[in-house]
PDB file of C-alpha atoms in Angstrom:
ATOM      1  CA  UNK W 113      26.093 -71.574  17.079  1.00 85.00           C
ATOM      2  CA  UNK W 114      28.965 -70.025  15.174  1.00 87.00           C
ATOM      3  CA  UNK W 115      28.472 -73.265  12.329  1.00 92.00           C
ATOM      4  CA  UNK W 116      24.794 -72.245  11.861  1.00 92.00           C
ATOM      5  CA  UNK W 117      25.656 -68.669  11.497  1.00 90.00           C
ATOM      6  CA  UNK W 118      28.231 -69.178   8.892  1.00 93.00           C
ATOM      7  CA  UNK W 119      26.152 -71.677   7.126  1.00 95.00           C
ATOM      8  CA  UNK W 120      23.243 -69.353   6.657  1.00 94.00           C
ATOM      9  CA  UNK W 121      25.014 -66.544   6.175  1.00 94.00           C
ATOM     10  CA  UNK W 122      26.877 -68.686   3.054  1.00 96.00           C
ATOM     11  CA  UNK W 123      30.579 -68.564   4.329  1.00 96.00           C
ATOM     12  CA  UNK W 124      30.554 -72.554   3.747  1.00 97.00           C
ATOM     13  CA  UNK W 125      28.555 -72.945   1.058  1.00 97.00           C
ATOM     14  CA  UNK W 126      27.154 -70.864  -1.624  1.00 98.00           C
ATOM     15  CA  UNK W 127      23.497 -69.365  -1.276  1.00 97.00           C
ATOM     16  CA  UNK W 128      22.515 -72.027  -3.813  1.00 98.00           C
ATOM     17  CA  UNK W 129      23.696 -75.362  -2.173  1.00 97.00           C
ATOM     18  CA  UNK W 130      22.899 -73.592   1.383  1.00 97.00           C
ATOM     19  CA  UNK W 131      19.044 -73.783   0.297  1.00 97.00           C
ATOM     20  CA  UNK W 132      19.740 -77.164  -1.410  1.00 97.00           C
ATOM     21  CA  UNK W 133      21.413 -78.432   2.056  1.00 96.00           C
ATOM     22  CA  UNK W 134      18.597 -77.006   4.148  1.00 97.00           C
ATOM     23  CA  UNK W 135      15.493 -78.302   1.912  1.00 96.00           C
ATOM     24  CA  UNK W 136      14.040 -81.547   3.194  1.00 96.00           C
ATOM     25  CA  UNK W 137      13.909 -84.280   0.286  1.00 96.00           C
ATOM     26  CA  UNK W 138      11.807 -87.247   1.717  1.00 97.00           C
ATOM     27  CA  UNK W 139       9.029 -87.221   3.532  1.00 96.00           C
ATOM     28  CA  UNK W 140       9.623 -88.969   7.242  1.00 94.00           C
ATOM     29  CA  UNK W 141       6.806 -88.947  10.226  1.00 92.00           C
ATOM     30  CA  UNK W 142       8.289 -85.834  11.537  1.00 89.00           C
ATOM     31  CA  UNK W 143       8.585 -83.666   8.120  1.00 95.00           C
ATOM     32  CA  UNK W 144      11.422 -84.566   5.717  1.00 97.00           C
ATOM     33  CA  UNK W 145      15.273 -85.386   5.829  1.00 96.00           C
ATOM     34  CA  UNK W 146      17.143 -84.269   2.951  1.00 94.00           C
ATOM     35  CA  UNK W 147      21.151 -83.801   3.126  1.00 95.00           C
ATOM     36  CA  UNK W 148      22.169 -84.890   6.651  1.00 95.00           C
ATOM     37  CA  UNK W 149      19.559 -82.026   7.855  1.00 97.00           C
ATOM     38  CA  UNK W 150      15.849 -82.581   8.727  1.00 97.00           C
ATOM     39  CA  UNK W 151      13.395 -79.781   7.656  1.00 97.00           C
ATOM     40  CA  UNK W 152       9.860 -79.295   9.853  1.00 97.00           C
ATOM     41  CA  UNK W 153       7.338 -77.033  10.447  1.00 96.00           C
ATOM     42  CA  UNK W 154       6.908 -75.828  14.415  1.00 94.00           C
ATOM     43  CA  UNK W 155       3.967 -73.458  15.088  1.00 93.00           C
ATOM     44  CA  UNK W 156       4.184 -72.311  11.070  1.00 94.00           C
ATOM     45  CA  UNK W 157       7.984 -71.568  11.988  1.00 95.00           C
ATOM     46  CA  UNK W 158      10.297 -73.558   9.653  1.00 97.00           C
ATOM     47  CA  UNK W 159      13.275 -75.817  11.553  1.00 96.00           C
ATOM     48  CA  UNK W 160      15.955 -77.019   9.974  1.00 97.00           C
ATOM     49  CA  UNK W 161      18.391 -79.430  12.273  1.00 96.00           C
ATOM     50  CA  UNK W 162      20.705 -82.326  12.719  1.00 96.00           C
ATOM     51  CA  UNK W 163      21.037 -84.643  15.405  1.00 95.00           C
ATOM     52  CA  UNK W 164      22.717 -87.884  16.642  1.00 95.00           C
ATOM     53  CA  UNK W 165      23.358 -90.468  19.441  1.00 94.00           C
ATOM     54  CA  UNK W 166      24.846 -93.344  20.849  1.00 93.00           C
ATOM     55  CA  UNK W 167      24.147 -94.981  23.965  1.00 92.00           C
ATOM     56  CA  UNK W 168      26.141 -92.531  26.596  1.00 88.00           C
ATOM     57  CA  UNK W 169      25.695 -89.505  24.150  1.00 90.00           C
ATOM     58  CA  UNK W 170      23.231 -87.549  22.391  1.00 91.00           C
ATOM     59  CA  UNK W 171      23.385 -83.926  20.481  1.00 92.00           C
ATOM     60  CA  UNK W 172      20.836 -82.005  18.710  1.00 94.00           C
ATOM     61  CA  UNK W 173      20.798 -78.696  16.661  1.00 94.00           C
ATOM     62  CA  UNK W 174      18.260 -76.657  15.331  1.00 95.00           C
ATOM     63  CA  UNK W 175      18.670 -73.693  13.534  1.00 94.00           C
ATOM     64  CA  UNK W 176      15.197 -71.789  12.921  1.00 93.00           C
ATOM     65  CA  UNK W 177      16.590 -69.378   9.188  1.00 94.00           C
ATOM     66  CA  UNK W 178      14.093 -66.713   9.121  1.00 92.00           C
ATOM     67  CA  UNK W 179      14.698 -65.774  12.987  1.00 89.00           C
ATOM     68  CA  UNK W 180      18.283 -67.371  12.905  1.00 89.00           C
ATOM     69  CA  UNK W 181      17.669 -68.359  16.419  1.00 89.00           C
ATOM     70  CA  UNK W 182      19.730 -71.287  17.159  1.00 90.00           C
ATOM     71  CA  UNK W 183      18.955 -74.499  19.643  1.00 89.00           C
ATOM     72  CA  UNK W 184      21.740 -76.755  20.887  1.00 89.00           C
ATOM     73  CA  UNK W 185      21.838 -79.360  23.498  1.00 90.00           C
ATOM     74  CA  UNK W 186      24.453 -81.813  24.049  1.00 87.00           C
ATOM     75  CA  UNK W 187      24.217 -84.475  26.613  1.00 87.00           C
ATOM     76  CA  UNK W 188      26.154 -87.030  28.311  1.00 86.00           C
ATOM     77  CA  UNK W 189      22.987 -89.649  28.566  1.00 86.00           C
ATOM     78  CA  UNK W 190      21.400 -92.346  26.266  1.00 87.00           C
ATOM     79  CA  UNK W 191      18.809 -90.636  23.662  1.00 89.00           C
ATOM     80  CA  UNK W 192      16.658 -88.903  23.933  1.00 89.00           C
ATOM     81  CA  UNK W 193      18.027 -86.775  26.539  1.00 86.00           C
ATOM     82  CA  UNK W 194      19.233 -84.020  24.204  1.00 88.00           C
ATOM     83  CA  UNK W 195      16.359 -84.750  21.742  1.00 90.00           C
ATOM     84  CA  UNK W 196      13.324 -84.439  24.196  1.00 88.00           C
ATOM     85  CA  UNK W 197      14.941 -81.052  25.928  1.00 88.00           C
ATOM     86  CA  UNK W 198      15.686 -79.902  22.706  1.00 90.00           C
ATOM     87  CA  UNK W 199      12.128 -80.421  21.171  1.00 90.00           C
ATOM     88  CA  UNK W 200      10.675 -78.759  24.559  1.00 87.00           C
ATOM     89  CA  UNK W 201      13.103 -75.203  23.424  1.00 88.00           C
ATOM     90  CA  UNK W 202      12.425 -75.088  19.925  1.00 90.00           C
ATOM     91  CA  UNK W 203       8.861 -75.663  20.951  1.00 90.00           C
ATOM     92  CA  UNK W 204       8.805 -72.746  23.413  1.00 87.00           C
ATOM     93  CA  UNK W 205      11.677 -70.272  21.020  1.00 86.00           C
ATOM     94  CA  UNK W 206       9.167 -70.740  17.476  1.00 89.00           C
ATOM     95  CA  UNK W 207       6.163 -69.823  19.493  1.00 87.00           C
ATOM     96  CA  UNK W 208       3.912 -73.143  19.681  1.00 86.00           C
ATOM     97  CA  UNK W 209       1.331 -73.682  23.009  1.00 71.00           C
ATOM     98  CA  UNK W 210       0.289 -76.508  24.264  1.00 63.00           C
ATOM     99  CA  UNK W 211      -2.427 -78.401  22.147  1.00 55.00           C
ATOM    100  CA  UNK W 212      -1.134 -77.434  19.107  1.00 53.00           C
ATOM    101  CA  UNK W 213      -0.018 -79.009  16.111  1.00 50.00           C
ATOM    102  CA  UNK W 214       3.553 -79.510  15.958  1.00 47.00           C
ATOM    103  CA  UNK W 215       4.247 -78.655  19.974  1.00 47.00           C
ATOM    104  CA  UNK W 216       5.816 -81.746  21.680  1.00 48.00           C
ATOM    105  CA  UNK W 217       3.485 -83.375  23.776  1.00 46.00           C
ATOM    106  CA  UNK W 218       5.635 -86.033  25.057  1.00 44.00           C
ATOM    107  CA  UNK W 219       8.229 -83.309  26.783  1.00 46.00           C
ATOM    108  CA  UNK W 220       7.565 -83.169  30.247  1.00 46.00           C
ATOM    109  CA  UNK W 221       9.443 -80.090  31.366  1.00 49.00           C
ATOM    110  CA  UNK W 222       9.025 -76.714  32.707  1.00 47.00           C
ATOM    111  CA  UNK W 223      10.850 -73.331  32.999  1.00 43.00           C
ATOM    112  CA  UNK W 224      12.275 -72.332  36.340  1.00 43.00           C
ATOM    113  CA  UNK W 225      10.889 -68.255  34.701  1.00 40.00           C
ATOM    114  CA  UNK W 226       9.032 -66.969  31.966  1.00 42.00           C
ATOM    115  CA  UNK W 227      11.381 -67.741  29.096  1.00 42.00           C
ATOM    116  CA  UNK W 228      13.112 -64.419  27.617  1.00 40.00           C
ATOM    117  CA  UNK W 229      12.556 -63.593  24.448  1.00 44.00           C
ATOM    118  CA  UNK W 230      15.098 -64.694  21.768  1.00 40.00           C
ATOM    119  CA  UNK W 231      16.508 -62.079  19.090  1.00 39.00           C
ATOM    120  CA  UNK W 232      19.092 -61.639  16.826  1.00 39.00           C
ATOM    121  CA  UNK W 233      20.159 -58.343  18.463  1.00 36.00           C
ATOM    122  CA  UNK W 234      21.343 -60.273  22.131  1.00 37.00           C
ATOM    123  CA  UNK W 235      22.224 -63.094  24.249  1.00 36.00           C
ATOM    124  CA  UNK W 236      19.506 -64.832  26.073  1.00 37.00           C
ATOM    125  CA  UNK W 237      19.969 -67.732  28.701  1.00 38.00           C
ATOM    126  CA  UNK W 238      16.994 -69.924  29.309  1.00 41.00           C
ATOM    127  CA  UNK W 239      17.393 -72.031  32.908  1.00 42.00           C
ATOM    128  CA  UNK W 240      15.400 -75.149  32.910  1.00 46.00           C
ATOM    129  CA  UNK W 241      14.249 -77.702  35.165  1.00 39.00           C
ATOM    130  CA  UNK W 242      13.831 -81.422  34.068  1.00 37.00           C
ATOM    131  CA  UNK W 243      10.871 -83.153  35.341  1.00 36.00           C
ATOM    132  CA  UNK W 244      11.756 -85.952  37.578  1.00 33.00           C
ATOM    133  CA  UNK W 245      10.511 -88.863  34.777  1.00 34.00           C
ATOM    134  CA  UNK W 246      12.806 -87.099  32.218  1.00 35.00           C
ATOM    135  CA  UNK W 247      16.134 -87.621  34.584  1.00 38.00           C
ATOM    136  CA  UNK W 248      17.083 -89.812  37.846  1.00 40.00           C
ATOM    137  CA  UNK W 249      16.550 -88.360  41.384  1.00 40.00           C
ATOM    138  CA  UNK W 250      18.715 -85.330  42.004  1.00 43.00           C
ATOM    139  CA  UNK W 251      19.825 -84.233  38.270  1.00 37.00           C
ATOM    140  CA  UNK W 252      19.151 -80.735  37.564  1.00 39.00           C
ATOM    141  CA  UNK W 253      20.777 -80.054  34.514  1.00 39.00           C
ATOM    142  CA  UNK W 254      21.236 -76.173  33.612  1.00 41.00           C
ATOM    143  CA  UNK W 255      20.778 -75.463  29.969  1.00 46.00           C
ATOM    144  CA  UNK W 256      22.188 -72.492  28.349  1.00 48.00           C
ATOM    145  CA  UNK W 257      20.498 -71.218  25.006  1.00 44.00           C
ATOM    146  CA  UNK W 258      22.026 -67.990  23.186  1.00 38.00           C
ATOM    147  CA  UNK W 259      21.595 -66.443  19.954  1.00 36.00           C
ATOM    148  CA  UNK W 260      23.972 -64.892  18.332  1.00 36.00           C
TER     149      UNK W 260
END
């Protein structure tokens, strides 16, 4: 969280190489990839991120600028653990419903409450529950999402 804050507020790089960074080059099936961040389009809301995994580990972030709300999951399991929880809270955070273009379909989760809103101006913490196809019997992973 602190990374995305200081990259979009330009205490890495300057405002110029920031939007260069951020801006999606070439086109992929789920909008582009540019340098080592992908750029989409959730619910009209624009997403930049990075992610990664190896078998045993998987990490996503995803940093909506306009909002600067901010989406990380790290996870001890194979992808797509991270990925497909991740996906379900930037989803829910840039406002999408289900049936609608860009809103993950494939995500099978639900929230233990009505998810909080998410603003610049305080903390939130999101609790979710992960449907039994997403993890084995008795996993109940607790998921904390803030914003700065």
């Amino acid at each position: 969280v602190r990374f995305s804050a200081a990259l979009l507020d330009h205490r890495l790089l300057s405002r110029e190489y920031t939007d260069l960074v951020l801006a999606g080059k070439a086109a992929t099936p789920r909008g582009k990839y540019g340098y080592g961040f992908s750029e989409r389009l959730v619910a009209g809301k624009r997403v930049v991120g990075h992610n990664g995994g190896f078998p045993g580990v998987n990490a996503e972030l995803h940093i909506l600028p306009e909002t600067r709300e901010v989406v990380v999951v790290l996870s001890n399991y194979d992808p797509p653990a991270a990925t497909q929880l991740a996906e379900f809270i930037v989803d829910r955070v840039a406002g999408a419903v289900p049936g609608q273009a860009g809103l993950s379909t494939r995500t099978r989760l639900s929230w233990n409450t009505a998810p909080p809103p998410m603003s610049e101006s305080r903390s939130s913490t999101v609790a979710l529950t992960v449907a039994p196809s997403f993890a084995s019997a008795g996993q109940r992973p607790l998921v904390l999402a803030t914003t700065p």
